[in-house]
Amino acid sequence: MIQKCLFPVAGYGTRFLPATKSSPKEMLPVVNKPLIEYAVEEAVDAGLTRVGFVTGRGKRAIEDHFDINYELEDQIRGTGKEDLIHPTRELIGACEFSYTRQKEMKGLGNAVLTGETLIGDEPFAVVLADDLCITDGEGVLMQMVKLFRQFRCSIVAVEEVSDDHIHQYGVVAGELVKDGIYRVTDMVEKPTRDQAPSNLGIIGRYILTPNIFDVLRDTLPGKNGELQITDALKAQAQEGCVLAYRFKGRRFDCGSIDGFVEATNHCYEKFYKAGS
Ligand code: UTP
């Protein structure tokens, strides 16, 4: 069914300068694991082992991270530190990785369209690694894959956003289908408080049907002159069906300093301190 997950990682990460001057934002560690590794783990847990990255300049550390480092493994053999690298090594073994480059940072819609060459004609997931999702049970992507099996249309994950932050999100209007699931009727990218059609903001988890590529090709640049995935999804919703899903779990906006620090404290308590 869904096998592929696309990770757009080409953005400049300007909110984290100077840390992101020559290192990818997605490699920032939350405690001792880079954001991108949490994201790939979530995809693999959902059965999506064909992993595609849309990269850009200065992002080679991501490719190196998901490659075997024999020299390092040799160095730490017998030191008791093997367990630190073991989960990453398992992840590398479980996945098939492919890469393509976005030439110019023309927005998330453009990044997804650039990824067409890695996806082809099949439904796929998109994960923005700077949205770190922590759950007690099934991961957010797994929840969405199950929903896709039932509805077979594009799905966006949403959460309630306060009035003060609504201008940072794509916001949906929808009709309730059943608990936590809405049929999207409208979408507005980064609305003012007055323009927002609801308080449901889209977070960085999507399942997309492959006709999204044709829709993106026909979509004009939107907010900030960028090709917006929200505009393409709105067109998809008008032609057919797009669902918004209020996922179970907690999401941290690790693209912002505040969210990143919160995530670090949370993961330290939940995974690191609890396990040590
Ligand atoms: P953001 O809006 O967070 O942008 O992109 P950014 O460049 O990463 O960070 P700031 O705002 O400058 O601090 C959301 C996601 O979309 C990807 C980013 O890599 C990030 O994962 N993206 C965005 C692309 O891959 N290409 C683009 O043209 C824009």
GROMACS .gro file of C-alpha atoms and ligand atoms in nm:
model
  305
    1MET     CA    1   0.000   0.000   0.000
    2ILE     CA    2   0.181   0.315   0.108
    3GLN     CA    3   0.551   0.238   0.101
    4LYS     CA    4   0.720   0.571   0.046
    5CYS     CA    5   0.781   0.868   0.267
    6LEU     CA    6   0.917   1.199   0.140
    7PHE     CA    7   1.120   1.427   0.366
    8PRO     CA    8   1.158   1.783   0.236
    9VAL     CA    9   1.476   1.900   0.407
   10ALA     CA   10   1.593   2.174   0.175
   11GLY     CA   11   1.490   2.477   0.385
   12TYR     CA   12   1.750   2.722   0.519
   13GLY     CA   13   1.638   2.700   0.884
   14THR     CA   14   1.701   3.071   0.935
   15ARG     CA   15   1.538   3.076   1.279
   16PHE     CA   16   1.826   2.865   1.405
   17LEU     CA   17   2.113   3.074   1.273
   18PRO     CA   18   2.401   3.062   1.335
   19ALA     CA   19   2.363   2.687   1.415
   20THR     CA   20   2.222   2.623   1.068
   21LYS     CA   21   2.481   2.823   0.876
   22SER     CA   22   2.659   2.511   0.755
   23SER     CA   23   2.467   2.230   0.931
   24PRO     CA   24   2.116   2.114   0.840
   25LYS     CA   25   1.839   2.211   1.083
   26GLU     CA   26   1.717   1.851   1.060
   27MET     CA   27   2.044   1.731   1.217
   28LEU     CA   28   1.991   1.934   1.537
   29PRO     CA   29   1.985   1.679   1.819
   30VAL     CA   30   1.693   1.653   2.058
   31VAL     CA   31   1.895   1.515   2.350
   32ASN     CA   32   2.127   1.279   2.155
   33LYS     CA   33   1.929   1.198   1.841
   34PRO     CA   34   1.889   1.423   1.536
   35LEU     CA   35   1.541   1.542   1.447
   36ILE     CA   36   1.555   1.360   1.114
   37GLU     CA   37   1.617   1.027   1.285
   38TYR     CA   38   1.304   1.061   1.500
   39ALA     CA   39   1.114   1.134   1.179
   40VAL     CA   40   1.254   0.837   0.983
   41GLU     CA   41   1.181   0.610   1.282
   42GLU     CA   42   0.819   0.725   1.277
   43ALA     CA   43   0.796   0.643   0.905
   44VAL     CA   44   0.950   0.297   0.947
   45ASP     CA   45   0.717   0.224   1.240
   46ALA     CA   46   0.431   0.295   0.999
   47GLY     CA   47   0.576   0.051   0.746
   48LEU     CA   48   0.717   0.319   0.515
   49THR     CA   49   1.067   0.198   0.447
   50ARG     CA   50   1.130   0.363   0.111
   51VAL     CA   51   1.262   0.697   0.222
   52GLY     CA   52   1.316   0.991  -0.012
   53PHE     CA   53   1.486   1.318   0.078
   54VAL     CA   54   1.447   1.645  -0.105
   55THR     CA   55   1.772   1.810  -0.008
   56GLY     CA   56   1.953   2.130  -0.092
   57ARG     CA   57   2.290   2.291  -0.054
   58GLY     CA   58   2.463   2.223   0.279
   59LYS     CA   59   2.259   1.913   0.363
   60ARG     CA   60   2.511   1.637   0.300
   61ALA     CA   61   2.532   1.554   0.671
   62ILE     CA   62   2.188   1.391   0.634
   63GLU     CA   63   2.317   1.152   0.367
   64ASP     CA   64   2.620   1.070   0.582
   65HIS     CA   65   2.400   1.008   0.885
   66PHE     CA   66   2.203   0.741   0.701
   67ASP     CA   67   2.513   0.567   0.573
   68ILE     CA   68   2.726   0.306   0.749
   69ASN     CA   69   3.040   0.443   0.915
   70TYR     CA   70   3.267   0.140   0.930
   71GLU     CA   71   3.559   0.333   1.078
   72LEU     CA   72   3.349   0.459   1.370
   73GLU     CA   73   3.201   0.114   1.429
   74ASP     CA   74   3.549  -0.029   1.435
   75GLN     CA   75   3.665   0.236   1.683
   76ILE     CA   76   3.385   0.175   1.935
   77ARG     CA   77   3.379  -0.206   1.908
   78GLY     CA   78   3.426  -0.352   2.256
   79THR     CA   79   3.398  -0.015   2.434
   80GLY     CA   80   3.039  -0.060   2.550
   81LYS     CA   81   2.924   0.224   2.327
   82GLU     CA   82   2.794   0.002   2.047
   83ASP     CA   83   2.441   0.030   2.186
   84LEU     CA   84   2.444   0.404   2.117
   85ILE     CA   85   2.478   0.349   1.743
   86HIS     CA   86   2.282   0.024   1.718
   87PRO     CA   87   1.930   0.170   1.663
   88THR     CA   88   2.062   0.396   1.385
   89ARG     CA   89   2.235   0.102   1.221
   90GLU     CA   90   1.908  -0.096   1.238
   91LEU     CA   91   1.721   0.193   1.079
   92ILE     CA   92   1.974   0.214   0.797
   93GLY     CA   93   1.932  -0.160   0.739
   94ALA     CA   94   1.553  -0.134   0.731
   95CYS     CA   95   1.528   0.147   0.474
   96GLU     CA   96   1.602   0.216   0.113
   97PHE     CA   97   1.716   0.578   0.078
   98SER     CA   98   1.702   0.804  -0.224
   99TYR     CA   99   1.782   1.170  -0.271
  100THR     CA  100   1.704   1.454  -0.503
  101ARG     CA  101   1.785   1.824  -0.482
  102GLN     CA  102   1.558   2.124  -0.481
  103LYS     CA  103   1.744   2.384  -0.684
  104GLU     CA  104   1.577   2.691  -0.540
  105MET     CA  105   1.384   2.718  -0.214
  106LYS     CA  106   1.049   2.800  -0.372
  107GLY     CA  107   0.832   2.663  -0.094
  108LEU     CA  108   0.706   2.332   0.041
  109GLY     CA  109   0.482   2.274  -0.264
  110ASN     CA  110   0.785   2.308  -0.488
  111ALA     CA  111   0.984   2.073  -0.264
  112VAL     CA  112   0.711   1.808  -0.288
  113LEU     CA  113   0.691   1.850  -0.665
  114THR     CA  114   1.069   1.809  -0.684
  115GLY     CA  115   1.022   1.477  -0.502
  116GLU     CA  116   0.796   1.339  -0.778
  117THR     CA  117   1.094   1.167  -0.934
  118LEU     CA  118   1.139   0.965  -0.612
  119ILE     CA  119   0.771   0.884  -0.569
  120GLY     CA  120   0.618   0.813  -0.909
  121ASP     CA  121   0.251   0.723  -0.937
  122GLU     CA  122   0.157   0.600  -0.590
  123PRO     CA  123   0.022   0.745  -0.265
  124PHE     CA  124   0.294   0.860  -0.026
  125ALA     CA  125   0.355   1.034   0.304
  126VAL     CA  126   0.532   1.365   0.362
  127VAL     CA  127   0.701   1.438   0.694
  128LEU     CA  128   0.851   1.768   0.807
  129ALA     CA  129   1.115   1.659   1.053
  130ASP     CA  130   1.107   1.986   1.244
  131ASP     CA  131   0.762   1.889   1.372
  132LEU     CA  132   0.857   1.627   1.629
  133CYS     CA  133   0.560   1.410   1.723
  134ILE     CA  134   0.573   1.205   2.042
  135THR     CA  135   0.299   0.954   2.120
  136ASP     CA  136   0.237   0.691   2.384
  137GLY     CA  137   0.091   0.441   2.140
  138GLU     CA  138   0.099   0.436   1.761
  139GLY     CA  139   0.299   0.707   1.589
  140VAL     CA  140   0.114   0.982   1.404
  141LEU     CA  141   0.204   0.843   1.060
  142MET     CA  142   0.078   0.499   1.156
  143GLN     CA  143  -0.251   0.656   1.266
  144MET     CA  144  -0.274   0.832   0.929
  145VAL     CA  145  -0.183   0.525   0.723
  146LYS     CA  146  -0.469   0.338   0.891
  147LEU     CA  147  -0.705   0.621   0.805
  148PHE     CA  148  -0.585   0.619   0.445
  149ARG     CA  149  -0.667   0.248   0.416
  150GLN     CA  150  -1.024   0.340   0.505
  151PHE     CA  151  -1.074   0.663   0.304
  152ARG     CA  152  -0.812   0.649   0.024
  153CYS     CA  153  -0.771   1.024  -0.013
  154SER     CA  154  -0.516   1.287   0.090
  155ILE     CA  155  -0.498   1.349   0.465
  156VAL     CA  156  -0.342   1.633   0.663
  157ALA     CA  157  -0.271   1.615   1.036
  158VAL     CA  158  -0.407   1.908   1.235
  159GLU     CA  159  -0.409   2.037   1.589
  160GLU     CA  160  -0.580   2.319   1.774
  161VAL     CA  161  -0.374   2.637   1.758
  162SER     CA  162  -0.415   2.945   1.974
  163ASP     CA  163  -0.519   3.280   1.818
  164ASP     CA  164  -0.171   3.418   1.882
  165HIS     CA  165  -0.005   3.155   1.665
  166ILE     CA  166  -0.268   3.090   1.397
  167HIS     CA  167  -0.090   3.318   1.146
  168GLN     CA  168   0.199   3.068   1.132
  169TYR     CA  169  -0.012   2.778   1.000
  170GLY     CA  170  -0.214   2.653   0.707
  171VAL     CA  171  -0.565   2.648   0.856
  172VAL     CA  172  -0.854   2.423   0.750
  173ALA     CA  173  -1.229   2.458   0.747
  174GLY     CA  174  -1.411   2.127   0.750
  175GLU     CA  175  -1.719   1.922   0.823
  176LEU     CA  176  -1.691   1.669   1.101
  177VAL     CA  177  -1.703   1.314   0.958
  178LYS     CA  178  -1.648   1.141   1.289
  179ASP     CA  179  -1.451   1.195   1.604
  180GLY     CA  180  -1.132   1.387   1.512
  181ILE     CA  181  -1.181   1.346   1.134
  182TYR     CA  182  -1.297   1.636   0.914
  183ARG     CA  183  -1.373   1.659   0.546
  184VAL     CA  184  -1.187   1.970   0.432
  185THR     CA  185  -1.399   2.240   0.267
  186ASP     CA  186  -1.144   2.523   0.265
  187MET     CA  187  -0.782   2.598   0.353
  188VAL     CA  188  -0.605   2.927   0.413
  189GLU     CA  189  -0.228   2.959   0.435
  190LYS     CA  190  -0.102   3.172   0.725
  191PRO     CA  191  -0.425   3.368   0.783
  192THR     CA  192  -0.466   3.664   1.014
  193ARG     CA  193  -0.672   3.591   1.323
  194ASP     CA  194  -0.982   3.730   1.147
  195GLN     CA  195  -0.931   3.533   0.825
  196ALA     CA  196  -0.877   3.198   0.999
  197PRO     CA  197  -1.170   2.966   0.917
  198SER     CA  198  -1.110   2.758   1.233
  199ASN     CA  199  -0.846   2.696   1.497
  200LEU     CA  200  -0.721   2.377   1.326
  201GLY     CA  201  -0.367   2.428   1.200
  202ILE     CA  202  -0.188   2.183   0.969
  203ILE     CA  203   0.127   2.024   1.111
  204GLY     CA  204   0.406   1.851   0.922
  205ARG     CA  205   0.244   1.516   0.847
  206TYR     CA  206   0.064   1.449   0.520
  207ILE     CA  207  -0.056   1.157   0.316
  208LEU     CA  208  -0.094   1.256  -0.047
  209THR     CA  209  -0.246   1.086  -0.347
  210PRO     CA  210  -0.021   1.105  -0.654
  211ASN     CA  211  -0.248   1.340  -0.853
  212ILE     CA  212  -0.113   1.608  -0.614
  213PHE     CA  213   0.179   1.643  -0.859
  214ASP     CA  214  -0.048   1.747  -1.148
  215VAL     CA  215  -0.235   1.981  -0.915
  216LEU     CA  216   0.093   2.136  -0.797
  217ARG     CA  217   0.202   2.189  -1.158
  218ASP     CA  218  -0.120   2.387  -1.214
  219THR     CA  219  -0.089   2.584  -0.889
  220LEU     CA  220   0.040   2.940  -0.897
  221PRO     CA  221   0.282   3.073  -0.635
  222GLY     CA  222   0.084   3.185  -0.330
  223LYS     CA  223   0.172   3.342   0.005
  224ASN     CA  224   0.527   3.487   0.010
  225GLY     CA  225   0.562   3.405  -0.363
  226GLU     CA  226   0.615   3.037  -0.276
  227LEU     CA  227   0.440   2.732  -0.418
  228GLN     CA  228   0.220   2.633  -0.124
  229ILE     CA  229   0.116   2.273  -0.062
  230THR     CA  230  -0.193   2.419   0.110
  231ASP     CA  231  -0.312   2.576  -0.218
  232ALA     CA  232  -0.275   2.243  -0.400
  233LEU     CA  233  -0.457   2.058  -0.122
  234LYS     CA  234  -0.737   2.312  -0.136
  235ALA     CA  235  -0.777   2.239  -0.509
  236GLN     CA  236  -0.772   1.865  -0.435
  237ALA     CA  237  -1.039   1.915  -0.169
  238GLN     CA  238  -1.260   2.102  -0.415
  239GLU     CA  239  -1.225   1.833  -0.683
  240GLY     CA  240  -1.257   1.533  -0.454
  241CYS     CA  241  -1.183   1.465  -0.093
  242VAL     CA  242  -0.916   1.573   0.155
  243LEU     CA  243  -0.939   1.483   0.522
  244ALA     CA  244  -0.802   1.669   0.822
  245TYR     CA  245  -0.714   1.442   1.110
  246ARG     CA  246  -0.677   1.551   1.473
  247PHE     CA  247  -0.395   1.315   1.559
  248LYS     CA  248  -0.338   1.153   1.898
  249GLY     CA  249  -0.014   1.259   2.060
  250ARG     CA  250   0.194   1.567   2.123
  251ARG     CA  251   0.373   1.770   1.860
  252PHE     CA  252   0.666   2.003   1.921
  253ASP     CA  253   0.747   2.280   1.676
  254CYS     CA  254   1.122   2.223   1.665
  255GLY     CA  255   1.156   2.481   1.388
  256SER     CA  256   1.123   2.742   1.666
  257ILE     CA  257   1.362   2.786   1.957
  258ASP     CA  258   1.085   2.760   2.219
  259GLY     CA  259   0.944   2.438   2.072
  260PHE     CA  260   1.288   2.289   2.038
  261VAL     CA  261   1.374   2.353   2.404
  262GLU     CA  262   1.037   2.212   2.513
  263ALA     CA  263   1.096   1.899   2.303
  264THR     CA  264   1.443   1.857   2.448
  265ASN     CA  265   1.316   1.876   2.805
  266HIS     CA  266   1.028   1.640   2.727
  267CYS     CA  267   1.246   1.378   2.554
  268TYR     CA  268   1.512   1.402   2.823
  269GLU     CA  269   1.253   1.311   3.089
  270LYS     CA  270   1.064   1.055   2.879
  271PHE     CA  271   1.342   0.864   2.703
  272TYR     CA  272   1.682   0.951   2.839
  273LYS     CA  273   1.639   0.997   3.213
  274ALA     CA  274   1.380   0.721   3.234
  275GLY     CA  275   1.616   0.480   3.054
  276SER     CA  276   1.937   0.569   3.240
  277UTP     P1  277   1.006   2.610   0.714
  277UTP     O1  278   0.895   2.698   0.680
  277UTP     O2  279   1.023   2.569   0.856
  277UTP     O3  280   1.139   2.678   0.660
  277UTP     O4  281   0.993   2.481   0.621
  277UTP     P2  282   1.288   2.653   0.698
  277UTP     O5  283   1.374   2.712   0.592
  277UTP     O6  284   1.313   2.507   0.725
  277UTP     O7  285   1.309   2.731   0.837
  277UTP     P3  286   1.310   2.889   0.872
  277UTP     O8  287   1.166   2.932   0.868
  277UTP     O9  288   1.396   2.961   0.773
  277UTP    O10  289   1.368   2.893   1.011
  277UTP     C1  290   0.917   2.370   0.659
  277UTP     C2  291   0.979   2.245   0.601
  277UTP    O11  292   0.978   2.249   0.459
  277UTP     C3  293   1.108   2.233   0.404
  277UTP     C4  294   1.202   2.270   0.518
  277UTP    O12  295   1.327   2.203   0.505
  277UTP     C5  296   1.124   2.225   0.641
  277UTP    O13  297   1.142   2.086   0.665
  277UTP     N1  298   1.120   2.321   0.287
  277UTP     C6  299   1.067   2.447   0.289
  277UTP     C7  300   1.185   2.275   0.174
  277UTP    O14  301   1.234   2.159   0.170
  277UTP     N2  302   1.194   2.357   0.066
  277UTP     C8  303   1.142   2.483   0.065
  277UTP    O15  304   1.154   2.554  -0.038
  277UTP     C9  305   1.078   2.529   0.181
   0.00000   0.00000   0.00000
